[in-house]
Amino acid sequence: MLQGLADVEKVFQYKGMKEMQTEDELIEEITNSEYKYGFYTEMDSDQAPKGLSEVIIRFISAKKNEPQWMLDYRLNAYRIWEKMEEPEWAHLGYEKPDFQDLHYYSAPKPKVQLDSLDEVDHELLETFKKLGISIEEQERLTGVAVDVVIDSVSVATSFKKKLGELGIIFCSFSEAVQEHPELVQKYLGTVVPTTDNFYSALNSAVFTDGSFCYIPKGKKCPMELSTYFRINEANTGQFERTLVIADEGSYVSYLEGCTAPMRDENQLHAAVVELVALDNAEIKYSTIQNWYPGSKEGKGGIYNFVTKRGLCMENSKISWTQVETGSAVTWKYPGCILKGNNSIGEFYSVAVTSNHQQADTGSKMIHLGKNTKSTIISKGISAGQAQNSYRGLVKIAKGAANARNFTQCDSLLMGNNCGAHTFPYIEVSNQSSKVEHEATTSKIGEDQIFYCKQRGMDETTAINLIVNGYCKEVLNQLPMEFAVEAQKLLEISLEGSVG
Amino acid sequence: MDKKIKGIEFLIALFRMIKIKNLHASIEGTEILRGINLEVKAGEVHAIMGPNGSGKSTLASVLAGRDEYEVTEGSVDFLDEDLLDMEPEDRSRAGLFLAFQYPVEIPGVSNINFLKTAINEAREKRGEDPMAAKDFLKRVKEKSKLVELDGRLANRSVNEGFSGGEKKRNEIFQMAMLDPKLSVLDETDSGLDIDALRIVANGVNELKTKDNASIVITHYQRLLDYIVPDYVHVLYKGKIVKTGPKELALELEEKGYEWIFKELEAVSA
Ligand SMILES: Nc1ncnc2c1ncn2[C@@H]1O[C@H](COP(=O)(O)OP(=O)(O)OP(=O)(O)O)[C@@H](O)[C@H]1O
Ligand SMILES: [Mg+2]
């Protein structure tokens, strides 16, 4: 899945495509495209029994050999969650998950401290191969450090040594709890408090693993850090927890990718990601999300309920970039709390929904500091019967003098059965601030498609080209290798079978 | 004897480009083209003139394969193939190029990427390897010079924010890049200033060989001073009502179309 530079050329080649007659057929083709990552790896897994209770939480915590403070944090969250109601306000219609019918812990065996690839379970290596992540290859070719989380336990980290020399910590969350408890304790829950929402509370109670990253003062992380998440077991909820801390004057670019096997039942993914950018620091956080979207009849698929938020201190900057083509239902609003003066928050998103996929996504930008700036660029693409909603909150607090926000929210519709909706919420309590919101909805242009065809392109190629152009501003934000991957993903999700 | 016939057939095939026979086409039930007959041979330039709404762009669109138009009668033979039976992209790959009257904008897609995609897809269909990046860029340089297209335009999004004249120039640039057999230029001259007109016309002339041909749709004799046509056709109400040598364009410029229509009425009366 991750490609080296040699593959950049291939983006411009479109192989083995069928020729199509009409737009209807094309849409049919698009909505029929099959999920490419739907394999299931057979591995022994160490599972907790179904259901959620204090006992299960103690089980998870004990399994992970956690210190008391971590268990207390979980139990507290569980008690808060028990009193909360599942939110209803999103523009989504789905069957609510049965929280007692899920496994909250599933670790692939053997659970290992991996120092070299030789120690990695063979099946697991196969999984990596199918995902297209060959760790050796990557170490050599792309200079990307990858942390892979299958189901809930982080199983492989690479490049650790090199990063260690700079004092950069990049490890699984569980390891961070053991090895760097002071950092975890200091920052965990400071950006997304347990009480924030139903799913963040749930996550805080049961998260099993995730990634942790700390960049020390003044250090620029010399490579892209990357995590792959994959849900493997049936009826497993995945609740990973990510915490990235960029200390003063540091820089890091972080990417997460997600896939899951095809299953008839819905699977739940409720992650929490917290970013902390201290004074003068910068974090770029990119997501390529390709969870199983369900069958074309709308059966199965991942429920993706994620809370992602960044905290910006003085002169710092956090950019969220996401390309999302997967999940049956997505509910997610990455945002920034612009607490420090002159801090900057950015959100660039492409969300593709086809068939029966539903997405209610957007961004929250909370301006607290003076001269804070935020930019939201959201590109929605809907095909089939899909529903794609943008929901954004821009809040400018009283003290946020001269705050600026620019929001641009575009929707592209393919066919007549899909929908796009925009729900902007703007709260301004400061006279000197400026908020701009632009929104457009367009149908993919017949004229554009014909123009491309007249120059010799197939309909599918034409659509890919037009869609890529439409998403350009967002794709440009991704690190090059991932931009290539994202383009391919867009092609896959908007095309028929890719040979 | 045998050999001789083959030789003649070969020669005929060499010169045959497109043959339009009794072409009728309608849109939303309204017949726009009502029996077009036109034959263009390799090496020729044909000009089509005619009042607004007479069906010039419709003819271009039908040839290029826009599916809004329904062909109700007639045939079009293009390089020995049934053009009407081909998909628009196959027509393009077979060597048909349309310079659009209103070029389309494609935001976020650079001209370069657009052409690279087009060229390489056509090559792939022919079983050829993609064009090497080096060769491609060399060609871009060479061809953009031909129409004096500002190098920066090649890297900008297809037609987005281009001035009217730049769009037209870009069409000819694309034509040069794709090297078609038959080009249909739909009012490529309108909106061009005098210098641009000369540049575009020079470009078209430079690209002219004895193996390709063009159909030039225009309202102005001015263009035909630069691109000298072998024939001038007048299209009126979906039919070619008069065909003449290049001097016909001068006559039209001077006298307008009225006299032709009068002539027609006189004949039919
Ligand atoms: N969708 C449509 N429905 C009905 N009539 C149409 C439609 N599209 C085009 N026409 C008509 O077809 C006729 C021919 O149009 P066409 O664009 O071919 O003319 P033209 O000769 O190119 O004119 P111009 O010199 O103005 O470019 C016009 O009368 C036009 O109104
Ligand atoms: Mg016209």
Coordinates of N, CA, C and O in Angstrom, one line a residue, chain A residues 71-81 194 205:
Chain A
L71 N -5.2 2.1 35.7 CA -6.4 1.4 36.0 C -7.5 2.4 36.6 O -8.6 2.3 36.2
D72 N -7.0 3.3 37.5 CA -7.9 4.2 38.1 C -8.5 5.1 37.0 O -9.7 5.4 37.0
Y73 N -7.7 5.5 36.1 CA -8.1 6.4 35.0 C -9.3 5.7 34.2 O -10.3 6.2 33.8
R74 N -9.0 4.4 33.9 CA -10.0 3.6 33.1 C -11.3 3.5 33.9 O -12.4 3.6 33.3
L75 N -11.2 3.1 35.2 CA -12.4 2.9 35.9 C -13.2 4.1 36.1 O -14.5 4.1 35.9
N76 N -12.5 5.2 36.3 CA -13.2 6.5 36.4 C -14.0 6.8 35.1 O -15.2 7.2 35.1
A77 N -13.3 6.5 33.9 CA -13.9 6.8 32.6 C -15.1 5.9 32.5 O -16.2 6.3 32.0
Y78 N -15.0 4.6 32.9 CA -16.1 3.7 32.8 C -17.3 4.2 33.5 O -18.4 4.1 33.0
R79 N -17.1 4.7 34.7 CA -18.2 5.2 35.5 C -18.9 6.4 34.8 O -20.1 6.5 34.9
I80 N -18.1 7.2 34.3 CA -18.7 8.4 33.5 C -19.4 7.9 32.3 O -20.6 8.3 32.1
W81 N -18.9 7.0 31.6 CA -19.5 6.5 30.4 C -20.9 5.8 30.6 O -21.8 6.1 29.9
T194 N -12.0 12.8 29.4 CA -12.9 11.6 29.5 C -14.3 12.0 29.3 O -15.1 11.3 28.6
A205 N -12.0 4.2 28.9 CA -12.2 3.1 29.8 C -11.5 1.8 29.2 O -10.9 1.1 30.0

